[in-house]
Coordinates of C-alpha atoms and ligand atoms in Angstrom, one line a residue:
M1 CA -15.4 -16.7 3.6
K2 CA -12.2 -15.7 2.0
R3 CA -10.1 -13.3 4.0
F4 CA -7.5 -10.7 3.2
Y5 CA -5.0 -9.0 5.6
I6 CA -2.9 -6.1 4.3
T7 CA -0.4 -3.9 6.1
T8 CA 1.6 -0.8 5.2
P9 CA 5.0 0.0 6.8
L10 CA 4.7 1.9 10.1
Y11 CA 5.9 5.3 9.2
Y12 CA 8.5 7.2 11.2
V13 CA 7.2 10.2 13.1
N14 CA 10.2 12.3 12.3
D15 CA 8.5 13.5 9.2
K16 CA 5.0 14.4 8.0
P17 CA 3.2 12.2 5.4
H18 CA 4.6 12.8 2.0
I19 CA 4.0 11.5 -1.5
G20 CA 6.0 8.3 -0.8
T21 CA 4.2 7.3 2.4
A22 CA 0.9 8.4 0.8
Y23 CA 1.6 6.1 -2.2
S24 CA 2.1 3.0 0.0
T25 CA -1.0 3.8 2.0
V26 CA -3.3 4.6 -0.9
M27 CA -2.2 1.3 -2.6
A28 CA -2.9 -0.7 0.5
D29 CA -6.3 1.0 0.8
V30 CA -7.1 0.3 -2.9
L31 CA -6.2 -3.4 -2.7
N32 CA -8.1 -3.7 0.5
R33 CA -11.2 -2.1 -0.9
Y34 CA -11.0 -4.4 -4.0
H35 CA -10.9 -7.5 -1.8
R36 CA -13.8 -6.2 0.1
L37 CA -15.7 -5.6 -3.1
F38 CA -15.0 -9.2 -4.1
G39 CA -16.9 -10.2 -0.9
E40 CA -13.9 -11.1 1.3
E41 CA -13.5 -10.3 5.0
T42 CA -10.6 -7.8 5.1
L43 CA -8.3 -6.2 7.6
F44 CA -6.1 -3.3 6.9
L45 CA -3.4 -2.2 9.3
T46 CA -1.3 1.0 9.1
G47 CA 0.3 3.2 11.7
T48 CA 3.4 4.8 13.0
D49 CA 6.9 3.7 14.2
E50 CA 7.5 5.8 17.2
H51 CA 10.6 4.6 19.0
G52 CA 14.3 4.9 18.2
Q53 CA 16.9 7.5 17.8
K54 CA 15.3 9.3 14.8
C55 CA 12.2 10.0 16.8
Q56 CA 14.2 10.9 19.9
Q57 CA 16.2 13.4 18.0
A58 CA 13.2 14.9 16.2
A59 CA 11.5 15.4 19.6
E60 CA 14.7 17.0 21.0
K61 CA 14.8 19.4 18.1
R62 CA 11.3 20.5 18.9
Q63 CA 12.1 20.6 22.6
M64 CA 9.3 18.2 23.3
A65 CA 9.1 15.0 25.3
P66 CA 9.2 12.0 22.8
Q67 CA 5.7 10.8 23.6
A68 CA 4.2 14.3 23.1
H69 CA 6.1 14.7 19.9
C70 CA 4.7 11.3 18.7
D71 CA 1.1 12.2 19.7
D72 CA 1.4 15.4 17.8
M73 CA 2.8 13.8 14.6
V74 CA 0.3 11.0 14.6
K75 CA -2.4 13.7 14.1
N76 CA -0.8 14.6 10.8
F77 CA -0.9 11.0 9.6
K78 CA -4.5 10.4 10.6
A79 CA -5.6 13.7 9.1
A80 CA -3.7 13.0 5.8
W81 CA -5.1 9.5 5.5
Q82 CA -8.6 10.8 6.1
E83 CA -8.2 13.4 3.4
L84 CA -7.0 10.7 1.0
D85 CA -10.1 8.6 1.8
I86 CA -8.1 5.8 3.4
K87 CA -10.2 3.4 5.5
Y88 CA -7.9 1.5 7.7
D89 CA -9.1 -0.9 10.4
I90 CA -6.2 -0.5 12.7
F91 CA -4.0 2.5 13.2
F92 CA -1.1 0.9 15.0
R93 CA 1.2 2.9 17.3
T94 CA 4.3 1.2 18.6
T95 CA 4.1 3.2 21.8
D96 CA 0.8 1.4 22.7
D97 CA 1.1 -0.5 26.0
F98 CA -0.2 -3.8 24.7
H99 CA 2.5 -3.8 22.0
K100 CA 5.3 -3.1 24.4
K101 CA 4.3 -6.0 26.6
A102 CA 4.0 -8.3 23.6
V103 CA 7.5 -7.3 22.3
Q104 CA 8.9 -8.0 25.8
A105 CA 7.2 -11.4 25.8
V106 CA 8.9 -12.2 22.4
L107 CA 12.3 -11.0 23.8
D108 CA 11.9 -13.2 26.9
D109 CA 10.9 -16.1 24.8
L110 CA 13.9 -15.8 22.5
W111 CA 16.2 -15.2 25.4
Q112 CA 15.0 -18.4 27.1
K113 CA 15.3 -20.4 23.9
G114 CA 18.9 -19.2 23.6
D115 CA 18.2 -17.3 20.3
I116 CA 19.2 -14.1 22.0
Y117 CA 22.7 -13.9 23.5
E118 CA 25.0 -11.2 24.9
D119 CA 28.2 -10.1 23.2
T120 CA 30.4 -7.1 22.7
Y121 CA 29.8 -5.2 19.5
E122 CA 32.4 -3.4 17.6
G123 CA 31.6 -1.8 14.3
W124 CA 29.9 0.9 12.4
Y125 CA 26.5 2.4 13.1
C126 CA 24.4 4.6 11.0
V127 CA 22.2 6.8 13.1
S128 CA 19.8 8.0 10.4
E129 CA 19.1 4.4 9.2
E130 CA 19.5 2.9 12.7
I131 CA 21.4 0.1 11.1
F132 CA 24.8 -1.5 12.0
Y133 CA 27.3 -2.1 9.2
T134 CA 30.4 -4.2 8.9
E135 CA 33.6 -2.7 7.5
K136 CA 33.0 -4.6 4.3
E137 CA 29.5 -3.2 3.8
L138 CA 30.7 0.4 3.9
V139 CA 31.0 2.3 0.6
D140 CA 33.7 5.1 0.8
G141 CA 33.4 5.2 4.5
K142 CA 29.6 5.7 4.4
S143 CA 26.6 3.4 4.6
P144 CA 25.6 1.8 1.3
T145 CA 23.1 4.6 0.7
G146 CA 25.7 7.3 1.5
K147 CA 24.7 8.1 5.0
E148 CA 27.3 9.0 7.8
V149 CA 28.3 6.2 10.1
Q150 CA 30.2 6.2 13.4
R151 CA 32.4 3.7 15.0
I152 CA 31.1 2.2 18.3
T153 CA 32.1 -0.5 20.8
E154 CA 29.6 -1.7 23.4
K155 CA 28.0 -4.7 25.1
N156 CA 24.8 -5.6 23.4
Y157 CA 22.3 -8.4 22.8
F158 CA 22.2 -10.3 19.6
F159 CA 19.5 -12.3 17.8
K160 CA 20.8 -15.5 16.2
M161 CA 19.6 -14.6 12.8
S162 CA 22.4 -16.7 11.1
K163 CA 20.8 -19.9 12.5
Y164 CA 17.7 -19.3 10.2
Q165 CA 19.6 -18.5 7.0
Q166 CA 19.1 -21.9 5.3
P167 CA 15.4 -22.3 6.5
L168 CA 14.7 -18.8 5.1
I169 CA 16.3 -19.6 1.7
D170 CA 14.3 -22.8 1.6
H171 CA 11.1 -21.0 2.4
I172 CA 11.7 -18.4 -0.3
E173 CA 12.4 -21.1 -2.9
Q174 CA 9.4 -23.2 -1.9
H175 CA 6.9 -20.3 -1.8
P176 CA 6.9 -18.4 -5.2
N177 CA 4.6 -15.7 -3.9
F178 CA 6.5 -15.0 -0.8
I179 CA 8.6 -12.1 -2.0
K180 CA 7.3 -10.1 -4.9
P181 CA 8.1 -8.9 -7.5
E182 CA 10.5 -11.4 -8.9
S183 CA 13.4 -8.8 -9.0
R184 CA 13.1 -8.3 -5.3
K185 CA 13.1 -12.0 -4.6
N186 CA 16.3 -12.4 -6.6
E187 CA 17.8 -9.5 -4.7
V188 CA 17.0 -11.1 -1.3
L189 CA 18.3 -14.5 -2.5
G190 CA 21.5 -12.8 -3.7
F191 CA 21.9 -11.2 -0.3
L192 CA 21.4 -14.6 1.3
R193 CA 24.2 -16.1 -0.7
Q194 CA 26.7 -14.3 1.6
P195 CA 26.9 -15.7 5.2
L196 CA 24.2 -14.0 7.3
G197 CA 25.4 -12.4 10.5
D198 CA 23.5 -12.1 13.8
L199 CA 21.4 -9.1 14.5
C200 CA 22.1 -6.6 17.3
I201 CA 18.7 -6.0 18.9
S202 CA 19.6 -3.8 21.8
R203 CA 20.7 -0.3 22.5
P204 CA 22.2 0.8 25.8
K205 CA 20.0 3.4 27.5
T206 CA 23.0 5.6 28.0
R207 CA 22.9 6.2 24.2
L208 CA 19.2 5.8 23.5
S209 CA 16.4 5.8 26.1
W210 CA 13.4 6.1 23.8
G211 CA 12.5 2.5 23.2
I212 CA 11.0 -0.7 24.7
E213 CA 13.0 -1.9 27.7
I214 CA 14.7 -5.3 27.4
P215 CA 12.9 -7.3 30.1
F216 CA 16.1 -9.2 31.1
D217 CA 18.4 -6.2 31.2
R218 CA 16.8 -2.9 32.2
D219 CA 19.8 -0.9 31.1
Y220 CA 18.9 -1.5 27.5
V221 CA 16.0 -0.8 25.1
T222 CA 15.1 -2.8 22.0
Y223 CA 16.4 -2.0 18.6
V224 CA 13.6 0.0 16.9
W225 CA 13.3 -2.4 14.0
F226 CA 12.9 -5.4 16.3
D227 CA 10.1 -3.5 18.0
A228 CA 8.4 -2.1 14.9
L229 CA 8.4 -5.2 12.7
L230 CA 6.5 -7.1 15.4
N231 CA 3.5 -4.8 15.0
Y232 CA 2.2 -6.8 12.1
A233 CA 1.7 -9.8 14.4
T234 CA 1.0 -8.0 17.8
G235 CA -1.6 -5.9 16.0
V236 CA -3.7 -9.1 15.5
G237 CA -3.0 -10.6 18.9
F238 CA 0.4 -12.1 18.9
Q239 CA 1.7 -12.9 22.4
Q240 CA -1.6 -11.8 24.0
P241 CA -3.3 -14.8 25.3
A242 CA -6.7 -13.0 25.5
R243 CA -6.5 -12.4 21.7
S244 CA -5.4 -15.9 20.6
A245 CA -8.5 -16.5 18.5
E246 CA -7.8 -13.3 16.5
F247 CA -4.2 -14.3 16.0
Q248 CA -5.3 -17.7 14.8
K249 CA -7.7 -16.1 12.4
W250 CA -5.7 -13.3 10.9
W251 CA -2.1 -14.4 11.3
K252 CA -2.2 -18.2 11.1
E253 CA -5.1 -18.8 8.8
T254 CA -5.2 -15.8 6.6
G255 CA -1.6 -14.7 6.4
A256 CA -0.5 -11.1 6.0
V257 CA 0.3 -9.3 2.8
H258 CA 3.0 -6.8 3.7
L259 CA 3.2 -3.8 1.3
I260 CA 6.5 -2.0 1.7
G261 CA 8.8 0.2 -0.3
K262 CA 11.8 -1.5 -1.8
D263 CA 14.1 0.5 0.5
I264 CA 13.0 -1.8 3.4
I265 CA 13.0 -5.2 1.8
T266 CA 15.9 -6.6 3.8
T267 CA 14.5 -5.7 7.2
H268 CA 11.2 -7.4 6.1
A269 CA 12.4 -10.4 4.1
V270 CA 15.3 -11.2 6.3
Y271 CA 15.1 -9.7 9.9
W272 CA 11.3 -10.1 10.2
T273 CA 11.0 -13.5 8.8
T274 CA 13.9 -15.0 10.8
M275 CA 12.4 -13.4 13.9
L276 CA 9.1 -15.1 13.2
M277 CA 10.9 -18.4 12.7
A278 CA 12.6 -18.1 16.1
A279 CA 9.3 -17.1 17.7
G280 CA 7.7 -20.2 16.2
A281 CA 5.0 -18.2 14.3
P282 CA 4.1 -18.7 10.6
L283 CA 5.6 -16.3 8.0
P284 CA 3.5 -13.8 6.2
K285 CA 1.9 -14.8 2.9
T286 CA 3.5 -12.2 0.8
I287 CA 6.0 -9.3 1.1
F288 CA 5.4 -7.0 -1.9
A289 CA 8.0 -4.3 -2.4
H290 CA 6.8 -1.4 -4.6
G291 CA 9.2 1.0 -6.3
W292 CA 10.0 4.5 -5.7
I293 CA 8.3 7.7 -6.7
L294 CA 11.0 9.7 -8.4
N295 CA 11.4 13.4 -8.6
K296 CA 12.3 15.3 -11.8
D297 CA 16.0 14.3 -11.4
N298 CA 15.0 10.7 -11.3
A299 CA 16.0 10.3 -7.7
K300 CA 13.8 8.9 -4.9
M301 CA 11.6 11.6 -3.7
S302 CA 12.6 12.2 -0.1
K303 CA 13.2 15.1 2.2
S304 CA 17.0 14.7 2.0
V305 CA 16.9 14.8 -1.8
G306 CA 15.3 18.1 -2.7
E307 CA 11.7 18.6 -3.7
V308 CA 9.0 16.6 -2.0
I309 CA 5.5 16.9 -3.2
N310 CA 2.8 17.3 -0.6
P311 CA 0.1 14.7 -1.5
L312 CA -2.5 17.1 -0.2
D313 CA -1.5 19.8 -2.7
I314 CA -2.1 17.3 -5.5
K315 CA -5.3 16.4 -4.0
S316 CA -6.5 20.0 -3.9
L317 CA -5.5 20.4 -7.6
V318 CA -7.2 17.3 -9.0
G319 CA -9.4 16.0 -6.3
V320 CA -8.8 12.9 -4.1
D321 CA -10.3 10.3 -6.3
A322 CA -8.4 11.5 -9.4
F323 CA -5.2 11.5 -7.4
R324 CA -5.7 8.0 -6.3
Y325 CA -6.5 6.9 -9.8
F326 CA -3.3 8.3 -11.1
L327 CA -1.2 6.4 -8.5
V328 CA -2.9 3.1 -9.3
R329 CA -3.0 3.6 -13.1
D330 CA 0.2 5.2 -14.0
I331 CA 2.7 3.3 -11.8
H332 CA 3.2 -0.3 -12.6
F333 CA 3.2 -1.8 -9.2
G334 CA 6.7 -2.7 -8.2
N335 CA 8.5 -0.3 -10.6
D336 CA 9.9 3.1 -10.0
A337 CA 8.0 5.9 -11.6
P338 CA 8.3 9.6 -12.1
F339 CA 5.8 11.9 -10.5
S340 CA 4.9 15.5 -11.4
K341 CA 1.7 17.6 -11.5
D342 CA 1.8 17.6 -15.3
L343 CA 1.8 13.8 -15.4
V344 CA -1.1 13.7 -13.0
V345 CA -3.1 16.3 -14.9
G346 CA -2.4 14.7 -18.3
R347 CA -3.6 11.3 -17.1
I348 CA -6.7 12.7 -15.5
N349 CA -7.7 14.6 -18.6
T350 CA -7.2 11.7 -20.9
D351 CA -8.7 8.9 -18.9
L352 CA -11.3 10.6 -16.7
A353 CA -12.3 13.9 -18.3
N354 CA -12.2 12.6 -21.8
N355 CA -12.7 8.8 -21.9
L356 CA -15.0 8.2 -18.9
G357 CA -16.4 11.7 -18.6
N358 CA -17.3 12.1 -22.3
L359 CA -19.0 8.7 -22.4
L360 CA -21.2 9.8 -19.5
S361 CA -22.0 13.3 -20.6
R362 CA -22.7 12.2 -24.2
S363 CA -25.0 9.3 -23.2
A364 CA -26.7 11.2 -20.4
N365 CA -27.3 14.2 -22.6
L366 CA -28.8 12.2 -25.5
I367 CA -30.9 10.2 -23.1
G368 CA -32.2 13.5 -21.8
K369 CA -32.8 14.8 -25.2
Y370 CA -34.4 11.9 -26.9
F371 CA -35.7 9.6 -24.1
D372 CA -37.0 12.1 -21.6
G373 CA -34.1 11.3 -19.2
K374 CA -35.1 7.6 -18.9
A375 CA -33.0 4.6 -19.8
P376 CA -34.0 3.3 -23.2
A377 CA -34.3 -0.4 -23.8
G378 CA -31.3 -2.3 -25.0
S379 CA -32.0 -5.0 -27.6
G380 CA -28.3 -6.2 -27.8
D381 CA -29.0 -8.5 -30.8
D382 CA -26.6 -7.1 -33.4
P383 CA -23.0 -8.3 -33.7
A384 CA -21.4 -5.0 -32.6
T385 CA -23.5 -4.9 -29.4
R386 CA -22.9 -8.5 -28.7
K387 CA -19.2 -8.0 -29.0
I388 CA -19.2 -5.2 -26.4
I389 CA -21.5 -7.2 -24.1
H390 CA -19.0 -10.0 -24.3
L391 CA -16.1 -7.7 -23.5
A392 CA -18.0 -6.2 -20.6
G393 CA -18.8 -9.7 -19.3
E394 CA -15.2 -10.6 -19.0
T395 CA -14.0 -7.4 -17.5
A396 CA -14.9 -8.1 -13.8
S397 CA -13.0 -11.4 -13.7
K398 CA -10.0 -9.9 -15.5
V399 CA -9.9 -7.1 -12.9
Q400 CA -10.2 -9.6 -10.1
A401 CA -7.3 -11.8 -11.4
D402 CA -5.0 -8.8 -11.7
I403 CA -5.8 -7.5 -8.3
E404 CA -5.2 -10.9 -6.8
R405 CA -1.8 -11.1 -8.5
L406 CA -1.0 -7.6 -7.1
A407 CA -1.0 -5.9 -10.5
P408 CA -3.5 -3.1 -10.0
S409 CA -2.4 -0.9 -12.9
Y410 CA -3.2 -3.8 -15.2
A411 CA -6.6 -4.2 -13.6
L412 CA -7.4 -0.7 -14.5
E413 CA -6.3 -1.2 -18.0
H414 CA -9.2 -3.6 -18.5
V415 CA -11.7 -1.0 -17.4
V416 CA -10.1 1.6 -19.6
A417 CA -10.3 -0.8 -22.5
L418 CA -14.0 -1.3 -21.9
L419 CA -14.6 2.4 -21.8
N420 CA -12.6 3.0 -25.0
E421 CA -14.6 0.3 -26.7
A422 CA -17.9 1.9 -25.5
N423 CA -16.8 5.3 -26.8
R424 CA -15.9 3.8 -30.1
F425 CA -19.2 1.9 -30.3
L426 CA -21.0 5.2 -29.6
E427 CA -19.0 6.9 -32.3
E428 CA -19.8 4.2 -34.8
T429 CA -23.5 3.8 -34.1
A430 CA -23.9 7.6 -33.8
P431 CA -27.2 7.6 -31.8
W432 CA -27.4 11.4 -32.2
K433 CA -28.0 10.8 -35.9
K434 CA -30.0 7.6 -35.5
A435 CA -32.4 9.1 -33.0
K436 CA -34.4 10.7 -35.8
E437 CA -34.8 7.7 -38.0
D438 CA -34.5 4.6 -35.8
V439 CA -35.2 5.3 -32.2
A440 CA -34.8 1.7 -31.1
A441 CA -31.3 1.5 -32.5
A442 CA -30.3 4.8 -30.9
G443 CA -31.8 3.5 -27.6
N444 CA -29.7 0.4 -27.9
S445 CA -26.5 2.3 -28.3
L446 CA -27.2 4.5 -25.4
Y447 CA -28.2 1.6 -23.2
T448 CA -25.0 -0.2 -24.1
A449 CA -23.0 2.9 -23.1
I450 CA -24.7 3.3 -19.7
E451 CA -24.3 -0.4 -18.9
C452 CA -20.6 -0.1 -19.7
L453 CA -20.4 2.9 -17.4
R454 CA -22.3 1.1 -14.7
I455 CA -19.8 -1.8 -14.8
A456 CA -16.8 0.5 -14.9
A457 CA -18.2 2.4 -11.9
I458 CA -18.3 -0.8 -9.8
L459 CA -14.9 -1.9 -10.9
L460 CA -13.3 1.5 -10.3
S461 CA -15.1 2.1 -7.0
P462 CA -12.2 0.9 -4.8
V463 CA -9.9 3.5 -6.5
M464 CA -12.4 6.3 -6.6
P465 CA -15.0 5.6 -3.9
T466 CA -16.8 9.0 -4.0
K467 CA -16.9 9.7 -7.7
M468 CA -18.0 6.2 -8.5
A469 CA -20.7 6.3 -5.9
D470 CA -21.9 9.5 -7.6
L471 CA -21.7 7.9 -11.1
L472 CA -23.7 4.9 -9.9
D473 CA -26.2 7.2 -8.3
R474 CA -26.7 9.0 -11.7
L475 CA -27.4 5.7 -13.2
G476 CA -30.0 4.9 -10.6
Q477 CA -27.8 2.3 -8.9
S478 CA -27.0 1.9 -5.3
Q479 CA -23.8 0.5 -3.6
P480 CA -21.2 -1.0 -5.8
N481 CA -21.9 -4.8 -6.0
F482 CA -19.3 -7.0 -7.6
E483 CA -21.8 -9.7 -8.7
L484 CA -23.6 -7.0 -10.7
A485 CA -20.4 -6.1 -12.4
K486 CA -20.5 -9.5 -14.0
K487 CA -24.0 -9.1 -15.3
W488 CA -25.4 -7.3 -18.3
G489 CA -28.8 -5.5 -18.4
V490 CA -29.0 -4.5 -14.8
I491 CA -30.3 -0.9 -15.4
P492 CA -34.1 -1.4 -16.1
A493 CA -35.5 0.4 -19.1
G494 CA -37.3 3.5 -17.8
A495 CA -34.8 4.2 -15.0
A496 CA -34.1 7.9 -14.5
I497 CA -30.6 8.8 -15.8
A498 CA -29.3 12.0 -14.3
K499 CA -27.1 14.3 -16.3
G500 CA -25.5 16.3 -13.5
D501 CA -22.3 18.4 -13.7
P502 CA -19.2 17.0 -15.4
L503 CA -18.0 14.2 -13.2
F504 CA -14.4 15.0 -13.9
P505 CA -14.0 18.5 -15.3
R506 CA -11.0 19.0 -17.5
I507 CA -8.1 20.4 -15.5
E508 CA -6.3 23.4 -17.1
T509 CA -2.9 24.2 -15.7
A510 CA -1.7 26.7 -18.3
G511 CA 0.8 29.1 -16.9
E512 CA 1.9 26.8 -14.0
Ligands
ME8_1 O1 11.1 2.9 6.9 N1 8.4 6.4 -3.2 O2 9.5 4.3 7.8 P1 9.5 5.5 6.8 C1 7.7 5.4 -2.8 N2 9.6 3.0 10.0 N3 7.5 5.0 -1.5 C2 8.1 5.8 -0.6 C3 9.0 6.9 -0.9 C4 9.1 7.2 -2.3 N4 9.8 8.2 -2.8 N5 9.5 7.4 0.2 C5 8.9 6.7 1.2 C6 10.3 3.2 7.8 N6 8.1 5.7 0.8 C7 10.1 2.3 9.0 C8 9.3 1.1 8.6 S1 7.9 -1.1 9.1 C9 7.7 -2.1 10.5 C10 9.0 0.2 9.7 C11 7.3 4.7 1.5 O3 8.7 6.6 7.4 C12 7.8 3.3 1.3 O4 6.7 2.4 1.6 O5 10.9 5.8 6.3 C13 8.8 3.1 2.4 O6 9.0 1.8 2.6 C14 8.2 3.8 3.5 O7 7.6 5.0 2.9 C15 9.2 4.2 4.6 O8 8.6 5.0 5.5

C-alpha cells in the first residue's frame, strides 16, 4: 500500500494560533485527507515547539513556570485545530520525555563522531529569531528581517554543518522534488553558493535554562532549532530502539513531506538536512515552502506587523468548511496571497453558494417537483451528455495528479470546471421546460446534474468533510469513495434525493 507522511512546523507557544499557523495546518490536513481518500496509509504530524528563549520570556511575562505556560498554550492549539476540523495523528510536543532522550542520543552520537566540537563564539545574536548572525549578514545593524541583535562572546558547542555543504548541494541537484517550489530551491542553492559556516547548537544555562540539556556538558542546553527539527524523525521513532520498525516504515521507506512557511526554509533545507546527514539518516522526501498570507498593506500577517486575523472569527462568519475551501482554492500553493473577509465571502458566494449550491438546489427542487423526489434515469446517449460524462470521468485523475504534485488550488479548479459545465448543461437543456413535453430528456439532464454533484462531493470531501458528507447523504450516498468518483451512473434510478436547506447560504456582509 502506498504511504504518505506529512508534517507541519511545530509552532511556538509564545503566541496563539493565528491565520498563518492555521493556513499551514489546514493545508497539511487537506493534503493528508486527499491521500487517505486515494487509498493510501497516511500519517500527519503537527505540534508545538516549546523550548528556547521566546517561550521562556513569554512564560516570565505571565509569571508562570515554562512548562505550565506550555501546557496552557497547547490547549489553544488543540482547541483551534479541532474547530478547524483538523485530524492529525500525532500532536508532537518538544517537552515530551521520549523526545528529550532521543535528542540527547543524537547529540551524543554527533559528539562521538566528532561532528560536534567546542569553541568560543563571538558574534551577533537575535533573541526573537534565536539565530546567530555574522557581521556580514547584518543589515543596518539589525538581523536581515529587521530584528534587534546583541553582541555576545561565549564558549559553545558547534555542529560541523560546513562539512555537509557539498553533499547537500549534490542531493538538491539530484532530487528535483526535494525542495519545492522551484523558486525556493533556487533560493537555497543561492545561499549554498557562499561558504556554509558551522552551527552553534548550545546555549549556556546562565543565559537560557529552558531547553534540553547537552548530555556531555550539563551547563548547557541545546539550541531550540536543533531540538525542534528533530521532532519530525523522533516522532516516528528515531533514536528509540523499541520503535525501530516504525522509523523504518515512516522515515526510511515512506519519507516525510515537510510543509513549512517560506520564512523557515533555511533551517529546514540546510540545518535539518545536514543534521540528518551527520546522524546517518535519510533526508525527507520533500520540503515544500508555502507563501505568506498578507494583510491589507501587503505585509506578512504577523503579530508584530499590525492586524492579525483570528481564524476562528472567519470560521464563525462563513463556517469551517467554506473557510478551508477558500484557503485551498484562492491561494496558489507556494505563492503569497492577500487575505481579507471580503475575499473569503466573495469566493464562497461565487463558488459554493452560486455554482455548487445552485446546481444542487435546482436539480433537487426539480426532481422533487417532477420525479417525486426520486432520481430519474439517465440515458446519456446524446452528444452533450456524453461530453459531460467524459469530463466527469477525467476529473478524479486530474485532481489526484495535482494533489500529488502539491498543487491543490489547481486540483480544485478541475472540480469547479465540472460544476460550471454541469450548470451550463442544465441551462442549455432546461429540464424545467422539458419536463412537460419530454420527461425522459428532463430526467436525463437532472440525473447528469446529480451525478456531477456526487463526483464533486467525493473530490471536495478532503477540503470540506462535513458539508460534502451532507451532500452525499442528500444524494443517497454514504462515505466518500475515490473509486466511485471515477465512475458514472452510481446513483440508482429511484434513489431518494433530499432537497434540504441551502448547503451554502449566500453570505451578506453589507455594512461591515
Ligand atoms: O517558526 N502566512 O514557529 P512559528 C503563512 N517553531 N504562514 C504563516 C504566516 C503567514 N502570515 N505566519 C506564520 C516556528 N505562518 C518554529 C518552527 S519547525 C521544527 C519549528 C506559518 O510559530 C508558517 O508555516 O513562528 C511558518 O513557517 C510557521 O507559521 C511559523 O510558526
